[in-house]
XYZ file of C-alpha atoms in Angstrom:
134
model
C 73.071 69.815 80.500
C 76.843 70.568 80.655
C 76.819 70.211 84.316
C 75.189 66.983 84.143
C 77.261 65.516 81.666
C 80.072 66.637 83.772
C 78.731 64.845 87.110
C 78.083 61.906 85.311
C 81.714 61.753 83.677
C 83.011 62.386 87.228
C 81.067 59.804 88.889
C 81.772 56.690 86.715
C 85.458 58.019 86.155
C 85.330 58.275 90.055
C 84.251 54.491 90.217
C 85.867 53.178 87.998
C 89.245 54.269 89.337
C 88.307 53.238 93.243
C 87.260 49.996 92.203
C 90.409 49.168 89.629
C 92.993 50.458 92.863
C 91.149 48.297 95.211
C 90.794 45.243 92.922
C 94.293 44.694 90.567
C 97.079 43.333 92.107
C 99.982 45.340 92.407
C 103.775 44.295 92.575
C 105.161 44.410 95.885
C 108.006 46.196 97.182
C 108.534 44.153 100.004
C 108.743 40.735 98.849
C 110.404 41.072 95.436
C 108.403 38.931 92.377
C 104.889 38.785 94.573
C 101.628 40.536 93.464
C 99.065 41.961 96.139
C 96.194 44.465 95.980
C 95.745 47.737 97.536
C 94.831 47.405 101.271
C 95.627 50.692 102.918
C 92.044 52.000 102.411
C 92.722 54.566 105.487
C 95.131 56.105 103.505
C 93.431 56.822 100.339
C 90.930 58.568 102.865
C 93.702 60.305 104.310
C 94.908 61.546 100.768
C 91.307 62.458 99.507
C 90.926 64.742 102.922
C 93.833 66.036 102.642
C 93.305 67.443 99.045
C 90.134 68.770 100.289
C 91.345 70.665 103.359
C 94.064 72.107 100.463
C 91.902 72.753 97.861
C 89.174 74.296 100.078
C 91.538 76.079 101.681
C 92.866 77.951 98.246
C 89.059 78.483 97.400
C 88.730 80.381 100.656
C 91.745 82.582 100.195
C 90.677 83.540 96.606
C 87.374 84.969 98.127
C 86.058 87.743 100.830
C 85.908 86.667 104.526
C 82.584 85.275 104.900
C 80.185 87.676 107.225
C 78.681 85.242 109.536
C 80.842 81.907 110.510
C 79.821 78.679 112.241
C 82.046 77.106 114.764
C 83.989 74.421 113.587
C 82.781 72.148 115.982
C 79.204 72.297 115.045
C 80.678 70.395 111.349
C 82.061 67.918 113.589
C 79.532 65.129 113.268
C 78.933 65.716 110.148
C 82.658 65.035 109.091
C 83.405 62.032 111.289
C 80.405 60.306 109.387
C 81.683 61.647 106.016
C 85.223 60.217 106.898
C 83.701 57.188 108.353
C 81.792 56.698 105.489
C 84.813 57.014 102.830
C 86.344 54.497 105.212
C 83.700 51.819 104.463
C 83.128 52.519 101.153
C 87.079 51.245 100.170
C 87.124 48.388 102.364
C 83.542 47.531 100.897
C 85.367 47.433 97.526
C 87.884 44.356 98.846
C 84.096 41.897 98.960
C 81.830 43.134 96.351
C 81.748 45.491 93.182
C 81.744 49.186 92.462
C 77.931 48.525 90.791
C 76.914 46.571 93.638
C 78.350 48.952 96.160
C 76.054 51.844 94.437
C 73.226 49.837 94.658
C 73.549 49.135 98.078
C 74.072 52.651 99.052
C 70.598 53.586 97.234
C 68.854 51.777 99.815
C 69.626 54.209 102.300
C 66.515 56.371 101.804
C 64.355 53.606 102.372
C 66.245 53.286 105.809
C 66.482 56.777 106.555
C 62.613 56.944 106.180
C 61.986 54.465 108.627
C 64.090 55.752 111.388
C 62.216 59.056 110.841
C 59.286 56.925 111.556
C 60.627 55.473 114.306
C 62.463 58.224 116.158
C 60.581 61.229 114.786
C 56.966 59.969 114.329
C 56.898 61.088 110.723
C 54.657 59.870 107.894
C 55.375 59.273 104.622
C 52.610 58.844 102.395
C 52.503 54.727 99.961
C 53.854 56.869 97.315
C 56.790 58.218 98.857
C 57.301 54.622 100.196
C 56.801 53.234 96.656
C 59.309 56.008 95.441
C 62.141 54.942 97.493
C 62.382 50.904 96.838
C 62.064 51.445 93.420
């Protein structure tokens, strides 16, 4: 229960501090007396990888060498998407809400059902397509 608690806390703390830097106007430093929002949303990625490669990086140090590695560029994929993804998700935030962004991305696994269907012939039973709209 503690660990769910704690995701929870994390999430909406999580979205509730993306969505109030990409929505309240800040003063700017350029033009002195104007107000504008956030718009570097690369950067924020940036900054959020960055912490990750460091804070990964310390985790890795404090334990053994792993026996068996992958090569990095079998992750590669993986982390353009998750980068790419990050990307979208903060400039998504300048057009529509935190909530509404969430309940956008929970459509994906209707999505990611069909394109098993289509490109993998798999078959999902009514439930399982019942279970994902709803």
């Amino acid at each position: 229960m503690f660990c769910v608690m704690g995701l929870l806390v994390a999430y909406i703390s999580w979205g509730y501090f993306q969505e109030r830097l990409m929505t309240v106007e800040y003063p700017n430093v350029v033009i002195r007396g104007s107000k504008d929002r956030f718009k570097n949303s690369e950067f924020l990625v940036f900054l959020n990888r960055a912490a990750g490669l460091v804070i990964a990086t310390i985790a890795l140090r404090m334990q053994d060498p792993p026996l068996a590695c992958s090569p990095p560029y079998k992750f590669l994929f993986c982390s353009i998407s998750n980068v790419l993804s990050a990307w979208f998700q903060y400039e998504a935030l300048k057009f529509i809400t935190f909530p509404m962004q969430v309940l956008a991305k929970s459509c994906k696994v209707l999505f990611t059902m069909l394109m098993g269907v289509a490109i993998n012939q798999k078959k999902f039973t009514l439930m399982e397509y019942i279970n994902a709209l709803f």
